[in-house]
Amino acid sequence: DTASQDANRDDAARHDGGDASDDGLPAPIMDLDAAQRTPVARLPGFLSEAEVDAIHAFRDDVAAACGTLAKEGDALSGDATWLTTYLSTDLSFQARFPELIDRMLRAARDADRDLFGDVAPGVALRPRVVEYHSVARGGALRHRDHYDSGSVFTVDVMLARPGVDFSGGDFVAAGAESCPFEAVGDAIIFVSHKYHHVEPVARGRRRVLVVEFWRGAERACGHRCERAAGPCGFVPVRARMEASLSE
């Protein structure tokens, strides 16, 4: 975790924050009302099964060194029903899958040109966060007016087999099909300020990769960073515990 903190400092020195303020998030690329009128782009078969398997294996290898967030608890067991692993910790995902990050950004720019109104032509965009979401029965993103504040484009890729590995868990947004993911490897792209939510998972485990692109610095911190420029200062819970024990 000390390495994570060093990476955060190095990250701030390496990357220009673009249009970001040193105090927080970049201004929205478009207003909320306009964002709701944009469609959700669907890309069937964006990843091959081999690429999906590689991402699962990578997550298993690096999870212990990445930031995590567990939320919602099962009423009976108390276990978290939604676990997020921040694969962008120390830029690990970007180092392992640079071509995939580039492909996602190209797809987002194509969707912007063809569907979103060309709202970010020529704007320098970088990965804000790479998240691996594992959602068990009962897990949901319930807030219907949820949006990815501070980012420009969001890319979601299905890493499980709908109807086989899980049921329920539909992605819902204005202008989206009721269940835009039909198969493992399918992707969707949307303007980050578009409202969206996820219905409760009814059975099994839903796994999705989420990458947000923003006008801030490429972040190596083990969470979804709220500072688009300058040092982040985020210290994972484990690092704080280890520091406390060493005192």
Coordinates of N, CA and C in Angstrom, one line a residue:
D1 N 0.8 -1.2 0.0 CA 0.0 0.0 0.0 C 0.9 1.3 0.0
T2 N 2.1 1.2 0.5 CA 3.0 2.3 0.4 C 3.3 2.6 -1.0
A3 N 3.4 1.5 -1.8 CA 3.6 1.6 -3.3 C 2.4 2.4 -3.9
S4 N 1.2 2.1 -3.4 CA 0.0 2.8 -3.9 C 0.1 4.3 -3.7
Q5 N 0.6 4.6 -2.5 CA 0.7 6.1 -2.2 C 1.7 6.7 -3.1
D6 N 2.9 6.0 -3.3 CA 3.9 6.6 -4.1 C 3.4 6.7 -5.6
A7 N 2.6 5.7 -6.0 CA 2.0 5.8 -7.4 C 1.1 7.0 -7.5
N8 N 0.3 7.3 -6.4 CA -0.6 8.4 -6.5 C 0.2 9.7 -6.7
R9 N 1.4 9.9 -6.0 CA 2.2 11.1 -6.1 C 2.8 11.1 -7.5
D10 N 3.3 10.0 -7.9 CA 3.9 10.0 -9.3 C 2.9 10.3 -10.3
D11 N 1.7 9.8 -10.1 CA 0.6 10.0 -11.1 C 0.3 11.5 -11.3
A12 N 0.3 12.2 -10.1 CA 0.0 13.6 -10.2 C 1.1 14.4 -10.9
A13 N 2.3 13.9 -10.8 CA 3.4 14.6 -11.5 C 3.5 14.3 -13.0
R14 N 3.1 13.0 -13.3 CA 3.2 12.6 -14.7 C 2.1 13.2 -15.6
H15 N 0.9 13.4 -15.1 CA -0.2 13.7 -16.0 C -0.8 15.1 -15.7
D16 N -1.0 15.7 -16.8 CA -1.7 17.1 -16.8 C -3.1 16.9 -16.5
G17 N -3.7 17.7 -15.7 CA -5.1 17.6 -15.3 C -6.1 18.1 -16.4
G18 N -5.6 18.6 -17.5 CA -6.5 19.1 -18.6 C -7.2 20.3 -18.1
D19 N -8.6 20.3 -18.3 CA -9.4 21.4 -17.9 C -9.8 21.4 -16.5
A20 N -9.2 20.5 -15.7 CA -9.7 20.3 -14.3 C -9.3 21.4 -13.4
S21 N -10.1 21.7 -12.4 CA -9.8 22.5 -11.3 C -9.0 21.7 -10.3
D22 N -8.1 22.4 -9.6 CA -7.3 21.7 -8.6 C -8.2 21.4 -7.3
D23 N -9.4 21.9 -7.3 CA -10.2 21.8 -6.1 C -11.2 20.6 -6.2
G24 N -11.3 20.0 -7.4 CA -12.3 18.9 -7.4 C -12.5 18.4 -8.8
L25 N -13.8 18.3 -9.2 CA -14.2 17.7 -10.5 C -14.2 18.7 -11.7
P26 N -14.0 18.2 -12.9 CA -14.2 19.1 -14.0 C -15.6 19.4 -14.2
A27 N -15.9 20.5 -14.9 CA -17.2 20.9 -15.2 C -17.9 19.9 -16.1
P28 N -19.2 19.7 -16.0 CA -19.8 18.7 -16.9 C -19.6 19.1 -18.4
I29 N -19.5 18.1 -19.2 CA -19.3 18.3 -20.7 C -20.6 18.8 -21.3
M30 N -21.8 18.4 -20.7 CA -23.1 18.8 -21.2 C -24.0 18.9 -20.0
D31 N -25.1 19.6 -20.1 CA -26.0 19.8 -18.9 C -26.8 18.5 -18.8
L32 N -27.4 18.3 -17.6 CA -28.1 17.1 -17.2 C -29.3 16.8 -18.1
D33 N -30.0 17.8 -18.5 CA -31.2 17.6 -19.3 C -30.8 17.1 -20.7
A34 N -29.7 17.7 -21.3 CA -29.2 17.2 -22.6 C -28.7 15.8 -22.5
A35 N -28.1 15.5 -21.4 CA -27.5 14.1 -21.2 C -28.6 13.1 -21.2
Q36 N -29.8 13.4 -20.6 CA -30.9 12.4 -20.6 C -31.4 12.1 -22.0
R37 N -31.2 13.0 -22.9 CA -31.8 12.8 -24.3 C -30.8 12.0 -25.2
T38 N -29.6 11.7 -24.7 CA -28.7 10.9 -25.5 C -29.0 9.5 -25.4
P39 N -28.8 8.7 -26.4 CA -29.0 7.2 -26.3 C -27.9 6.5 -25.6
V40 N -28.1 5.2 -25.4 CA -27.1 4.3 -24.9 C -26.6 3.5 -26.1
A41 N -25.3 3.6 -26.4 CA -24.7 2.8 -27.5 C -24.5 1.4 -27.1
R42 N -24.9 0.4 -27.9 CA -24.7 -1.0 -27.6 C -23.7 -1.6 -28.6
L43 N -22.7 -2.4 -28.0 CA -21.7 -3.0 -28.9 C -21.7 -4.5 -28.6
P44 N -22.5 -5.3 -29.3 CA -22.5 -6.7 -29.0 C -21.1 -7.3 -29.3
G45 N -20.7 -8.3 -28.5 CA -19.4 -9.0 -28.7 C -18.2 -8.1 -28.7
F46 N -18.2 -7.0 -27.9 CA -17.1 -6.1 -27.8 C -15.8 -6.8 -27.4
L47 N -16.0 -7.8 -26.4 CA -14.9 -8.6 -26.0 C -15.1 -10.0 -26.3
S48 N -14.0 -10.7 -26.7 CA -14.1 -12.2 -26.9 C -14.2 -12.9 -25.5
E49 N -14.6 -14.2 -25.6 CA -14.6 -14.9 -24.3 C -13.2 -15.1 -23.8
A50 N -12.2 -15.2 -24.6 CA -10.8 -15.3 -24.2 C -10.4 -14.0 -23.4
E51 N -10.8 -12.8 -24.0 CA -10.5 -11.6 -23.3 C -11.2 -11.5 -21.9
V52 N -12.5 -11.9 -21.9 CA -13.2 -11.9 -20.6 C -12.5 -12.8 -19.6
D53 N -12.1 -14.0 -20.0 CA -11.4 -14.9 -19.1 C -10.1 -14.3 -18.6
A54 N -9.4 -13.5 -19.5 CA -8.2 -12.9 -19.1 C -8.4 -11.8 -18.0
I55 N -9.6 -11.1 -18.1 CA -9.9 -10.1 -17.1 C -10.2 -10.7 -15.8
H56 N -11.0 -11.8 -15.8 CA -11.3 -12.5 -14.6 C -10.0 -13.0 -13.9
A57 N -9.1 -13.6 -14.7 CA -7.9 -14.1 -14.1 C -7.0 -13.0 -13.6
F58 N -7.0 -11.8 -14.3 CA -6.3 -10.7 -13.8 C -6.8 -10.2 -12.5
R59 N -8.1 -10.1 -12.4 CA -8.8 -9.6 -11.1 C -8.4 -10.5 -10.0
D60 N -8.4 -11.8 -10.2 CA -8.1 -12.8 -9.2 C -6.6 -12.6 -8.7
D61 N -5.7 -12.3 -9.7 CA -4.3 -12.2 -9.3 C -4.0 -10.9 -8.6
V62 N -4.7 -9.8 -8.8 CA -4.3 -8.5 -8.3 C -5.3 -8.0 -7.2
A63 N -6.4 -8.7 -7.0 CA -7.4 -8.1 -6.1 C -6.9 -7.8 -4.7
A64 N -6.0 -8.6 -4.2 CA -5.5 -8.3 -2.8 C -4.7 -7.0 -2.7
A65 N -4.2 -6.5 -3.9 CA -3.4 -5.3 -3.9 C -4.2 -4.1 -4.3
C66 N -5.4 -4.3 -4.6 CA -6.3 -3.2 -5.2 C -7.2 -2.7 -4.1
G67 N -7.6 -1.4 -4.3 CA -8.7 -0.9 -3.5 C -10.0 -1.6 -3.7
T68 N -10.8 -1.8 -2.7 CA -12.1 -2.4 -2.8 C -13.2 -1.7 -2.1
L69 N -14.4 -1.9 -2.5 CA -15.6 -1.3 -1.8 C -16.7 -2.3 -1.7
A70 N -17.1 -2.7 -0.5 CA -18.2 -3.6 -0.3 C -19.4 -2.8 0.2
K71 N -20.5 -3.0 -0.5 CA -21.7 -2.3 -0.1 C -22.9 -3.2 -0.2
E72 N -24.0 -2.8 0.5 CA -25.2 -3.6 0.6 C -24.9 -4.9 1.3
G73 N -25.7 -5.3 2.2 CA -25.5 -6.5 2.9 C -26.7 -7.5 2.9
D74 N -26.5 -8.8 2.7 CA -27.5 -9.7 2.7 C -28.2 -9.7 4.0
A75 N -29.5 -9.7 4.0 CA -30.3 -9.6 5.3 C -30.0 -10.8 6.2
L76 N -29.7 -12.0 5.7 CA -29.5 -13.2 6.5 C -28.1 -13.4 6.8
S77 N -27.2 -13.3 5.8 CA -25.8 -13.6 6.1 C -25.0 -12.4 6.5
G78 N -25.4 -11.2 6.1 CA -24.6 -10.0 6.4 C -23.5 -9.8 5.3
D79 N -23.4 -10.8 4.4 CA -22.3 -10.6 3.4 C -22.7 -9.5 2.4
A80 N -21.6 -8.9 1.9 CA -21.8 -7.8 0.9 C -22.4 -8.4 -0.4
T81 N -23.4 -7.7 -0.9 CA -24.0 -8.2 -2.2 C -23.4 -7.5 -3.4
W82 N -22.7 -6.4 -3.1 CA -22.0 -5.7 -4.3 C -20.6 -5.4 -3.9
L83 N -19.7 -6.0 -4.6 CA -18.2 -5.8 -4.3 C -17.6 -5.2 -5.5
T84 N -16.9 -4.0 -5.3 CA -16.2 -3.4 -6.4 C -14.7 -3.5 -6.1
T85 N -14.0 -3.9 -7.1 CA -12.5 -4.0 -7.1 C -12.0 -2.9 -8.0
Y86 N -11.1 -2.0 -7.5 CA -10.6 -0.9 -8.4 C -9.3 -1.4 -9.1
L87 N -9.5 -1.9 -10.3 CA -8.4 -2.5 -11.0 C -7.4 -1.5 -11.5
S88 N -7.8 -0.2 -11.5 CA -6.9 0.9 -11.9 C -5.9 1.2 -10.7
T89 N -6.0 0.6 -9.6 CA -5.0 0.8 -8.5 C -3.6 0.6 -9.1
D90 N -2.8 1.6 -8.8 CA -1.4 1.6 -9.3 C -1.3 1.4 -10.9
L91 N -2.4 1.8 -11.6 CA -2.5 1.7 -13.0 C -2.3 0.3 -13.5
S92 N -2.7 -0.7 -12.6 CA -2.4 -2.1 -12.9 C -3.1 -2.6 -14.2
F93 N -4.4 -2.2 -14.3 CA -5.2 -2.6 -15.5 C -4.6 -2.0 -16.8
Q94 N -4.3 -0.7 -16.7 CA -3.8 0.0 -17.9 C -2.5 -0.6 -18.3
A95 N -1.7 -1.1 -17.4 CA -0.4 -1.7 -17.8 C -0.6 -3.1 -18.4
R96 N -1.6 -3.8 -17.9 CA -1.8 -5.1 -18.4 C -2.7 -5.1 -19.7
F97 N -3.6 -4.2 -19.9 CA -4.5 -4.2 -21.0 C -4.5 -2.8 -21.7
P98 N -3.3 -2.3 -22.1 CA -3.3 -1.0 -22.7 C -4.1 -0.9 -24.0
E99 N -4.1 -2.0 -24.8 CA -4.8 -2.0 -26.1 C -6.3 -1.9 -25.9
L100 N -6.8 -2.6 -24.8 CA -8.2 -2.6 -24.5 C -8.7 -1.2 -24.1
I101 N -7.9 -0.5 -23.2 CA -8.2 0.9 -22.8 C -8.3 1.8 -24.1
D102 N -7.4 1.6 -25.0 CA -7.4 2.4 -26.2 C -8.6 2.1 -27.1
R103 N -9.0 0.8 -27.1 CA -10.2 0.4 -27.9 C -11.4 1.0 -27.3
M104 N -11.5 1.0 -26.0 CA -12.7 1.5 -25.3 C -12.8 3.0 -25.6
L105 N -11.7 3.7 -25.5 CA -11.8 5.2 -25.8 C -12.1 5.5 -27.2
R106 N -11.6 4.7 -28.2 CA -12.0 4.9 -29.6 C -13.5 4.6 -29.8
A107 N -14.0 3.6 -29.1 CA -15.4 3.3 -29.2 C -16.3 4.4 -28.7
A108 N -15.8 5.0 -27.5 CA -16.6 6.1 -26.9 C -16.6 7.3 -27.8
R109 N -15.4 7.6 -28.5 CA -15.4 8.7 -29.4 C -16.3 8.4 -30.6
D110 N -16.3 7.2 -31.1 CA -17.2 6.9 -32.2 C -18.6 7.1 -31.8
A111 N -19.0 6.6 -30.6 CA -20.4 6.8 -30.2 C -20.7 8.3 -30.0
D112 N -19.8 9.0 -29.6 CA -20.0 10.5 -29.4 C -20.3 11.1 -30.8
R113 N -19.4 10.8 -31.7 CA -19.6 11.3 -33.1 C -20.9 10.9 -33.7
D114 N -21.3 9.6 -33.5 CA -22.4 9.1 -34.3 C -23.8 9.3 -33.5
L115 N -23.7 9.3 -32.2 CA -24.9 9.3 -31.4 C -25.1 10.4 -30.3
F116 N -24.0 10.9 -29.8 CA -24.2 11.8 -28.6 C -24.1 13.3 -29.0
G117 N -23.9 13.6 -30.3 CA -23.8 15.0 -30.7 C -22.5 15.6 -30.8
D118 N -21.4 14.7 -30.7 CA -20.0 15.2 -30.9 C -19.7 16.2 -29.8
V119 N -19.9 15.8 -28.5 CA -19.8 16.8 -27.4 C -18.4 16.9 -27.0
A120 N -17.5 16.0 -27.3 CA -16.1 16.1 -26.8 C -15.1 15.9 -27.9
P121 N -15.2 16.6 -29.1 CA -14.2 16.4 -30.1 C -12.9 17.1 -29.7
G122 N -11.8 16.4 -29.9 CA -10.5 17.0 -29.5 C -10.3 17.2 -28.1
V123 N -11.2 16.8 -27.2 CA -11.0 16.9 -25.8 C -10.1 15.7 -25.3
A124 N -9.0 16.0 -24.5 CA -8.1 15.0 -24.0 C -8.9 14.3 -22.9
L125 N -9.0 13.0 -23.1 CA -9.7 12.1 -22.1 C -8.8 11.0 -21.6
R126 N -8.9 10.7 -20.3 CA -8.1 9.7 -19.7 C -8.9 8.8 -18.8
P127 N -8.4 7.6 -18.5 CA -9.2 6.8 -17.6 C -9.2 7.4 -16.2
R128 N -10.4 7.5 -15.7 CA -10.6 8.0 -14.3 C -10.5 6.8 -13.3
V129 N -11.1 5.7 -13.7 CA -11.2 4.5 -12.9 C -11.5 3.3 -13.7
V130 N -11.0 2.2 -13.3 CA -11.4 0.9 -13.9 C -12.0 0.0 -12.7
E131 N -13.2 -0.4 -12.8 CA -13.9 -1.1 -11.7 C -14.4 -2.4 -12.2
Y132 N -14.2 -3.4 -11.4 CA -14.7 -4.8 -11.6 C -15.8 -5.0 -10.5
H133 N -17.0 -5.1 -11.0 CA -18.2 -5.2 -10.1 C -18.7 -6.7 -10.1
S134 N -18.8 -7.2 -8.9 CA -19.3 -8.5 -8.6 C -20.6 -8.4 -7.8
V135 N -21.7 -8.7 -8.3 CA -23.0 -8.5 -7.6 C -23.8 -9.8 -7.4
A136 N -24.0 -10.1 -6.1 CA -24.7 -11.3 -5.8 C -26.2 -11.0 -5.7
R137 N -27.0 -12.1 -5.4 CA -28.4 -12.0 -5.3 C -28.8 -10.9 -4.3
G138 N -29.7 -10.0 -4.8 CA -30.2 -8.9 -4.0 C -29.5 -7.6 -4.2
G139 N -28.3 -7.7 -4.8 CA -27.5 -6.5 -5.1 C -28.1 -5.7 -6.2
A140 N -28.1 -4.3 -6.0 CA -28.7 -3.5 -7.0 C -28.1 -2.1 -6.9
L141 N -28.2 -1.3 -8.0 CA -27.9 0.1 -7.9 C -29.3 0.8 -8.0
R142 N -29.8 1.1 -6.8 CA -31.3 1.4 -6.7 C -31.6 2.9 -7.0
H143 N -30.7 3.8 -6.8 CA -31.0 5.2 -7.0 C -31.2 5.5 -8.5
R144 N -32.4 5.8 -8.9 CA -32.8 5.9 -10.3 C -32.2 7.2 -11.0
D145 N -31.8 8.1 -10.2 CA -31.2 9.3 -10.7 C -29.7 9.3 -10.5
H146 N -29.1 8.1 -10.4 CA -27.7 8.0 -10.3 C -27.0 8.4 -11.6
Y147 N -25.9 9.1 -11.6 CA -25.1 9.3 -12.8 C -23.7 9.4 -12.3
D148 N -22.7 9.3 -13.3 CA -21.3 9.3 -13.0 C -20.7 10.7 -13.0
S149 N -21.0 11.4 -12.0 CA -20.6 12.8 -11.9 C -19.1 13.0 -12.1
G150 N -18.7 14.0 -12.9 CA -17.3 14.3 -13.1 C -16.7 13.6 -14.3
S151 N -17.3 12.5 -14.8 CA -16.8 11.8 -16.0 C -17.5 12.3 -17.3
V152 N -16.9 11.9 -18.4 CA -17.5 12.3 -19.7 C -18.2 11.1 -20.3
F153 N -17.5 10.0 -20.5 CA -18.1 8.8 -21.0 C -17.9 7.6 -20.1
T154 N -18.9 6.7 -20.0 CA -18.8 5.5 -19.3 C -18.9 4.3 -20.2
V155 N -18.1 3.3 -20.0 CA -18.1 2.1 -20.8 C -18.4 0.9 -19.8
D156 N -19.4 0.1 -20.0 CA -19.7 -1.1 -19.2 C -19.6 -2.3 -20.1
V157 N -18.9 -3.3 -19.6 CA -18.7 -4.6 -20.4 C -19.2 -5.7 -19.5
M158 N -20.1 -6.5 -20.1 CA -20.6 -7.7 -19.4 C -19.6 -8.8 -19.3
L159 N -19.3 -9.3 -18.1 CA -18.3 -10.3 -17.9 C -18.9 -11.6 -17.4
A160 N -20.2 -11.7 -17.4 CA -20.9 -13.0 -17.0 C -22.0 -13.3 -18.1
R161 N -22.5 -14.5 -18.1 CA -23.5 -14.9 -19.1 C -24.9 -14.6 -18.6
P162 N -25.6 -13.6 -19.1 CA -27.0 -13.3 -18.7 C -27.9 -14.5 -18.9
G163 N -28.7 -14.8 -17.9 CA -29.6 -15.9 -18.0 C -29.0 -17.2 -17.6
V164 N -27.7 -17.3 -17.5 CA -27.0 -18.5 -17.2 C -26.2 -18.3 -15.9
D165 N -25.3 -17.4 -15.8 CA -24.6 -17.1 -14.6 C -25.4 -16.3 -13.6
F166 N -26.4 -15.6 -14.1 CA -27.2 -14.7 -13.2 C -28.5 -14.4 -13.9
S167 N -29.5 -14.0 -13.2 CA -30.8 -13.5 -13.7 C -31.1 -12.2 -13.0
G168 N -32.0 -11.4 -13.6 CA -32.2 -10.1 -13.0 C -31.0 -9.1 -13.3
G169 N -30.9 -8.1 -12.5 CA -29.7 -7.2 -12.7 C -29.7 -6.4 -14.0
D170 N -30.9 -6.1 -14.5 CA -31.0 -5.3 -15.7 C -30.5 -3.9 -15.6
F171 N -29.7 -3.5 -16.5 CA -29.3 -2.1 -16.6 C -30.4 -1.3 -17.2
V172 N -30.8 -0.2 -16.6 CA -31.9 0.6 -17.0 C -31.5 2.1 -17.1
A173 N -31.8 2.7 -18.3 CA -31.6 4.1 -18.5 C -32.5 4.6 -19.6
A174 N -32.9 5.8 -19.5 CA -33.7 6.4 -20.6 C -33.1 6.2 -21.9
G175 N -33.8 5.6 -22.9 CA -33.2 5.4 -24.2 C -32.5 4.1 -24.4
A176 N -32.4 3.3 -23.3 CA -31.8 2.0 -23.4 C -32.8 0.9 -23.5
E177 N -32.4 -0.2 -24.1 CA -33.3 -1.4 -24.1 C -33.4 -1.8 -22.7
S178 N -34.4 -2.5 -22.4 CA -34.7 -3.0 -21.0 C -33.5 -3.8 -20.5
C179 N -32.9 -4.6 -21.4 CA -31.8 -5.4 -21.0 C -30.7 -5.4 -22.1
P180 N -29.9 -4.4 -22.1 CA -29.0 -4.2 -23.3 C -27.9 -5.3 -23.4
F181 N -27.6 -6.0 -22.3 CA -26.6 -7.0 -22.3 C -27.3 -8.4 -22.7
E182 N -27.0 -8.9 -23.8 CA -27.5 -10.2 -24.3 C -26.6 -11.3 -24.1
A183 N -25.3 -11.0 -24.1 CA -24.3 -12.1 -24.0 C -23.0 -11.6 -23.3
V184 N -22.2 -12.5 -22.8 CA -20.9 -12.2 -22.2 C -20.1 -11.5 -23.3
G185 N -19.4 -10.4 -22.9 CA -18.6 -9.6 -23.8 C -19.3 -8.5 -24.4
D186 N -20.6 -8.4 -24.3 CA -21.3 -7.2 -24.8 C -20.9 -5.9 -24.0
A187 N -20.9 -4.8 -24.7 CA -20.6 -3.5 -24.1 C -21.7 -2.5 -24.3
I188 N -21.8 -1.5 -23.4 CA -22.6 -0.3 -23.7 C -21.7 0.9 -23.3
I189 N -22.1 2.0 -24.0 CA -21.4 3.2 -23.8 C -22.4 4.3 -23.7
F190 N -22.2 5.2 -22.7 CA -23.2 6.3 -22.5 C -22.5 7.5 -22.0
V191 N -23.1 8.6 -22.2 CA -22.7 9.9 -21.6 C -22.8 9.8 -20.0
S192 N -21.7 10.1 -19.3 CA -21.6 9.8 -17.9 C -22.7 10.5 -17.1
H193 N -23.2 11.6 -17.5 CA -24.2 12.3 -16.8 C -25.6 11.8 -17.1
K194 N -25.8 10.7 -17.8 CA -27.1 10.1 -18.0 C -27.5 9.3 -16.8
Y195 N -28.7 9.5 -16.4 CA -29.3 8.7 -15.3 C -29.3 7.2 -15.6
H196 N -28.9 6.4 -14.7 CA -29.0 5.0 -14.9 C -29.1 4.2 -13.6
H197 N -29.6 3.0 -13.6 CA -29.6 2.2 -12.4 C -29.6 0.7 -12.8
V198 N -29.4 -0.1 -11.8 CA -29.3 -1.6 -12.0 C -30.4 -2.2 -11.1
E199 N -31.3 -3.0 -11.8 CA -32.3 -3.7 -11.0 C -31.6 -4.8 -10.2
P200 N -32.3 -5.3 -9.1 CA -31.7 -6.3 -8.2 C -31.4 -7.6 -9.0
V201 N -30.3 -8.2 -8.6 CA -30.0 -9.5 -9.1 C -30.9 -10.5 -8.4
A202 N -31.5 -11.4 -9.2 CA -32.4 -12.4 -8.7 C -31.7 -13.7 -8.3
R203 N -30.7 -14.0 -9.1 CA -30.0 -15.3 -8.9 C -28.6 -15.2 -9.5
G204 N -27.7 -15.9 -8.8 CA -26.3 -16.0 -9.3 C -25.5 -14.8 -9.0
R205 N -24.5 -14.5 -9.9 CA -23.6 -13.4 -9.7 C -23.4 -12.7 -11.0
R206 N -23.7 -11.4 -11.0 CA -23.5 -10.5 -12.1 C -22.1 -9.8 -12.1
R207 N -21.3 -10.0 -13.1 CA -20.0 -9.4 -13.1 C -19.8 -8.4 -14.3
V208 N -19.4 -7.2 -14.0 CA -19.3 -6.2 -15.1 C -18.0 -5.4 -14.9
L209 N -17.4 -5.0 -16.0 CA -16.2 -4.1 -16.0 C -16.7 -2.7 -16.4
V210 N -16.4 -1.7 -15.6 CA -16.8 -0.4 -15.8 C -15.5 0.5 -15.9
V211 N -15.5 1.3 -17.0 CA -14.4 2.2 -17.2 C -15.0 3.6 -17.4
E212 N -14.5 4.6 -16.7 CA -15.0 6.0 -16.8 C -13.8 6.8 -17.4
F213 N -14.1 7.6 -18.4 CA -13.1 8.5 -19.0 C -13.5 9.9 -18.6
W214 N -12.5 10.7 -18.2 CA -12.8 12.1 -17.8 C -11.7 13.0 -18.3
R215 N -11.8 14.3 -18.0 CA -10.9 15.3 -18.5 C -9.8 15.6 -17.4
G216 N -9.8 14.8 -16.3 CA -8.8 14.9 -15.3 C -7.6 14.0 -15.6
A217 N -6.7 14.0 -14.6 CA -5.5 13.1 -14.7 C -5.9 11.7 -14.6
E218 N -5.1 10.8 -15.3 CA -5.2 9.4 -15.1 C -4.8 9.0 -13.7
R219 N -5.8 8.4 -13.0 CA -5.6 8.1 -11.6 C -5.1 6.7 -11.3
A220 N -4.2 6.6 -10.3 CA -3.7 5.3 -9.8 C -4.2 5.0 -8.5
C221 N -5.0 5.8 -7.9 CA -5.5 5.6 -6.5 C -6.5 4.5 -6.5
G222 N -6.6 3.8 -5.3 CA -7.5 2.6 -5.2 C -8.9 2.9 -4.9
H223 N -9.5 3.9 -5.6 CA -10.9 4.2 -5.4 C -11.4 5.0 -6.6
R224 N -12.6 5.5 -6.6 CA -13.1 6.4 -7.7 C -12.8 7.8 -7.3
C225 N -11.7 8.4 -7.9 CA -11.1 9.6 -7.4 C -12.1 10.8 -7.6
E226 N -12.1 11.7 -6.7 CA -12.9 12.9 -6.8 C -12.1 14.1 -7.0
R227 N -10.8 14.0 -7.2 CA -9.9 15.1 -7.5 C -9.3 14.9 -8.9
A228 N -9.6 15.8 -9.8 CA -9.2 15.7 -11.2 C -7.8 16.2 -11.4
A229 N -7.2 16.9 -10.4 CA -5.8 17.3 -10.6 C -5.2 17.4 -9.2
G230 N -3.9 17.4 -9.2 CA -3.2 17.5 -7.9 C -3.1 16.1 -7.2
P231 N -2.4 16.0 -6.1 CA -2.3 14.8 -5.4 C -3.7 14.4 -4.8
C232 N -4.0 13.1 -4.8 CA -5.2 12.6 -4.3 C -5.3 12.5 -2.8
G233 N -4.3 11.9 -2.2 CA -4.3 11.8 -0.7 C -5.1 10.6 -0.2
F234 N -5.7 9.8 -1.1 CA -6.4 8.7 -0.7 C -5.5 7.6 -0.1
V235 N -5.8 7.1 1.1 CA -5.1 6.0 1.7 C -6.0 4.9 2.0
P236 N -5.8 3.7 1.4 CA -6.7 2.6 1.7 C -6.7 2.2 3.1
V237 N -7.9 1.6 3.5 CA -8.1 1.3 4.9 C -7.0 0.4 5.4
R238 N -6.6 -0.6 4.6 CA -5.5 -1.5 5.0 C -4.2 -0.8 5.3
A239 N -3.9 0.2 4.5 CA -2.7 0.9 4.7 C -2.7 1.7 6.1
R240 N -3.9 2.3 6.3 CA -4.1 3.0 7.6 C -4.0 2.1 8.8
M241 N -4.5 0.8 8.7 CA -4.4 -0.1 9.8 C -2.9 -0.6 10.0
E242 N -2.2 -0.8 8.9 CA -0.8 -1.2 9.0 C 0.0 -0.1 9.6
A243 N -0.3 1.2 9.2 CA 0.5 2.3 9.8 C 0.2 2.4 11.3
S244 N -1.1 2.2 11.7 CA -1.4 2.3 13.1 C -0.7 1.2 13.9
L245 N -0.6 0.0 13.4 CA 0.0 -1.1 14.1 C 1.5 -0.9 14.2
S246 N 2.1 -0.2 13.2 CA 3.5 0.0 13.3 C 4.0 1.1 14.2
E247 N 3.0 1.9 14.7 CA 3.3 3.0 15.6 C 3.7 2.5 17.0

